[in-house]
């Protein structure tokens, strides 16, 4: 039990992936607030900030995997085109397939 508590405390401050859990929570809160505004006041829900550290860790790892894969694909595309830098057009072109890959 004590080992689990220590692990939870460690994960609560920062995910091992390098994305701070506070950042993941902030993104969730922002998304939730935006959804509430679209739904209307009568349908408003409150964000439950008591998400388990393990769930936040998993989300942080998924976000990191997505960002790493997007970066790798955009870099590969830029290299194929003999360009020295990645720009927004590279990301725009790899994004549709990347989203499909992560959805499946």
mmCIF file of C-alpha atoms in Angstrom:
data_model
loop_
_atom_site.group_PDB
_atom_site.id
_atom_site.type_symbol
_atom_site.label_atom_id
_atom_site.label_comp_id
_atom_site.label_asym_id
_atom_site.label_seq_id
_atom_site.Cartn_x
_atom_site.Cartn_y
_atom_site.Cartn_z
ATOM 1 C CA UNK A 1 0.000 0.000 0.000
ATOM 2 C CA UNK A 2 2.788 2.447 0.908
ATOM 3 C CA UNK A 3 4.559 1.692 -2.338
ATOM 4 C CA UNK A 4 1.398 2.532 -4.273
ATOM 5 C CA UNK A 5 1.003 5.823 -2.398
ATOM 6 C CA UNK A 6 4.615 6.808 -3.170
ATOM 7 C CA UNK A 7 4.093 5.946 -6.827
ATOM 8 C CA UNK A 8 0.879 7.987 -6.942
ATOM 9 C CA UNK A 9 2.605 11.002 -5.408
ATOM 10 C CA UNK A 10 5.434 10.756 -7.919
ATOM 11 C CA UNK A 11 2.998 10.489 -10.847
ATOM 12 C CA UNK A 12 0.875 13.349 -9.552
ATOM 13 C CA UNK A 13 3.643 15.890 -9.987
ATOM 14 C CA UNK A 14 4.875 14.881 -13.441
ATOM 15 C CA UNK A 15 4.274 12.014 -15.814
ATOM 16 C CA UNK A 16 7.313 9.928 -16.667
ATOM 17 C CA UNK A 17 6.784 10.879 -20.294
ATOM 18 C CA UNK A 18 7.901 14.426 -19.610
ATOM 19 C CA UNK A 19 4.475 16.017 -19.967
ATOM 20 C CA UNK A 20 3.491 17.533 -16.620
ATOM 21 C CA UNK A 21 0.241 16.124 -15.320
ATOM 22 C CA UNK A 22 -0.849 19.683 -14.569
ATOM 23 C CA UNK A 23 -0.654 20.388 -18.311
ATOM 24 C CA UNK A 24 -2.813 17.363 -19.114
ATOM 25 C CA UNK A 25 -5.357 18.459 -16.488
ATOM 26 C CA UNK A 26 -5.379 22.000 -17.889
ATOM 27 C CA UNK A 27 -6.075 20.685 -21.401
ATOM 28 C CA UNK A 28 -8.884 18.498 -20.079
ATOM 29 C CA UNK A 29 -10.383 21.403 -18.131
ATOM 30 C CA UNK A 30 -10.230 23.719 -21.143
ATOM 31 C CA UNK A 31 -11.850 21.114 -23.371
ATOM 32 C CA UNK A 32 -14.527 20.390 -20.787
ATOM 33 C CA UNK A 33 -15.306 24.121 -20.337
ATOM 34 C CA UNK A 34 -15.598 24.598 -24.102
ATOM 35 C CA UNK A 35 -17.961 21.613 -24.383
ATOM 36 C CA UNK A 36 -20.085 23.005 -21.540
ATOM 37 C CA UNK A 37 -20.451 26.360 -23.273
ATOM 38 C CA UNK A 38 -21.553 24.649 -26.488
ATOM 39 C CA UNK A 39 -24.070 22.474 -24.633
ATOM 40 C CA UNK A 40 -25.787 25.429 -22.966
ATOM 41 C CA UNK A 41 -26.208 26.360 -19.330
ATOM 42 C CA UNK A 42 -28.917 23.788 -18.572
ATOM 43 C CA UNK A 43 -26.643 20.960 -19.644
ATOM 44 C CA UNK A 44 -23.498 22.223 -17.938
ATOM 45 C CA UNK A 45 -21.302 19.624 -16.255
ATOM 46 C CA UNK A 46 -18.531 20.193 -13.796
ATOM 47 C CA UNK A 47 -15.019 18.942 -14.390
ATOM 48 C CA UNK A 48 -13.999 16.341 -11.837
ATOM 49 C CA UNK A 49 -10.408 17.216 -10.941
ATOM 50 C CA UNK A 50 -10.010 13.994 -8.981
ATOM 51 C CA UNK A 51 -8.733 12.007 -11.926
ATOM 52 C CA UNK A 52 -6.537 9.108 -10.931
ATOM 53 C CA UNK A 53 -2.815 9.707 -11.413
ATOM 54 C CA UNK A 54 -2.595 6.448 -13.375
ATOM 55 C CA UNK A 55 -5.195 7.711 -15.867
ATOM 56 C CA UNK A 56 -3.395 11.022 -16.238
ATOM 57 C CA UNK A 57 -0.113 9.169 -16.725
ATOM 58 C CA UNK A 58 -1.661 7.081 -19.509
ATOM 59 C CA UNK A 59 -3.041 10.216 -21.175
ATOM 60 C CA UNK A 60 0.339 11.935 -20.952
ATOM 61 C CA UNK A 61 2.019 8.928 -22.559
ATOM 62 C CA UNK A 62 -0.545 8.892 -25.369
ATOM 63 C CA UNK A 63 -0.061 12.607 -26.010
ATOM 64 C CA UNK A 64 3.702 12.140 -26.064
ATOM 65 C CA UNK A 65 3.431 9.228 -28.512
ATOM 66 C CA UNK A 66 1.188 11.334 -30.761
ATOM 67 C CA UNK A 67 3.569 14.314 -30.705
ATOM 68 C CA UNK A 68 6.628 12.135 -31.344
ATOM 69 C CA UNK A 69 4.958 10.376 -34.266
ATOM 70 C CA UNK A 70 3.747 13.653 -35.776
ATOM 71 C CA UNK A 71 7.242 15.075 -35.487
ATOM 72 C CA UNK A 72 8.860 12.019 -37.051
ATOM 73 C CA UNK A 73 6.436 11.934 -39.967
ATOM 74 C CA UNK A 74 6.711 15.660 -40.647
ATOM 75 C CA UNK A 75 10.518 15.426 -40.542
ATOM 76 C CA UNK A 76 10.493 12.473 -42.933
ATOM 77 C CA UNK A 77 8.268 14.376 -45.358
ATOM 78 C CA UNK A 78 10.497 17.460 -45.209
ATOM 79 C CA UNK A 79 13.549 15.271 -45.834
ATOM 80 C CA UNK A 80 11.869 13.689 -48.877
ATOM 81 C CA UNK A 81 11.315 17.163 -50.261
ATOM 82 C CA UNK A 82 14.942 18.150 -49.587
ATOM 83 C CA UNK A 83 13.903 20.891 -47.190
ATOM 84 C CA UNK A 84 15.991 21.862 -44.199
ATOM 85 C CA UNK A 85 13.088 22.705 -41.889
ATOM 86 C CA UNK A 86 9.642 21.404 -41.061
ATOM 87 C CA UNK A 87 6.826 23.891 -41.459
ATOM 88 C CA UNK A 88 3.063 23.897 -41.012
ATOM 89 C CA UNK A 89 2.403 22.505 -44.479
ATOM 90 C CA UNK A 90 4.278 19.310 -43.595
ATOM 91 C CA UNK A 91 2.166 18.879 -40.485
ATOM 92 C CA UNK A 92 -1.030 19.572 -42.416
ATOM 93 C CA UNK A 93 -0.193 16.865 -44.928
ATOM 94 C CA UNK A 94 0.684 14.145 -42.403
ATOM 95 C CA UNK A 95 -2.132 14.909 -39.966
ATOM 96 C CA UNK A 96 -5.064 13.106 -41.684
ATOM 97 C CA UNK A 97 -3.280 9.746 -41.832
ATOM 98 C CA UNK A 98 -1.819 10.220 -38.355
ATOM 99 C CA UNK A 99 -5.284 10.775 -36.893
ATOM 100 C CA UNK A 100 -6.585 7.681 -38.660
ATOM 101 C CA UNK A 101 -3.663 5.635 -37.359
ATOM 102 C CA UNK A 102 -4.247 6.761 -33.780
ATOM 103 C CA UNK A 103 -8.010 6.221 -34.023
ATOM 104 C CA UNK A 104 -7.625 2.553 -34.889
#
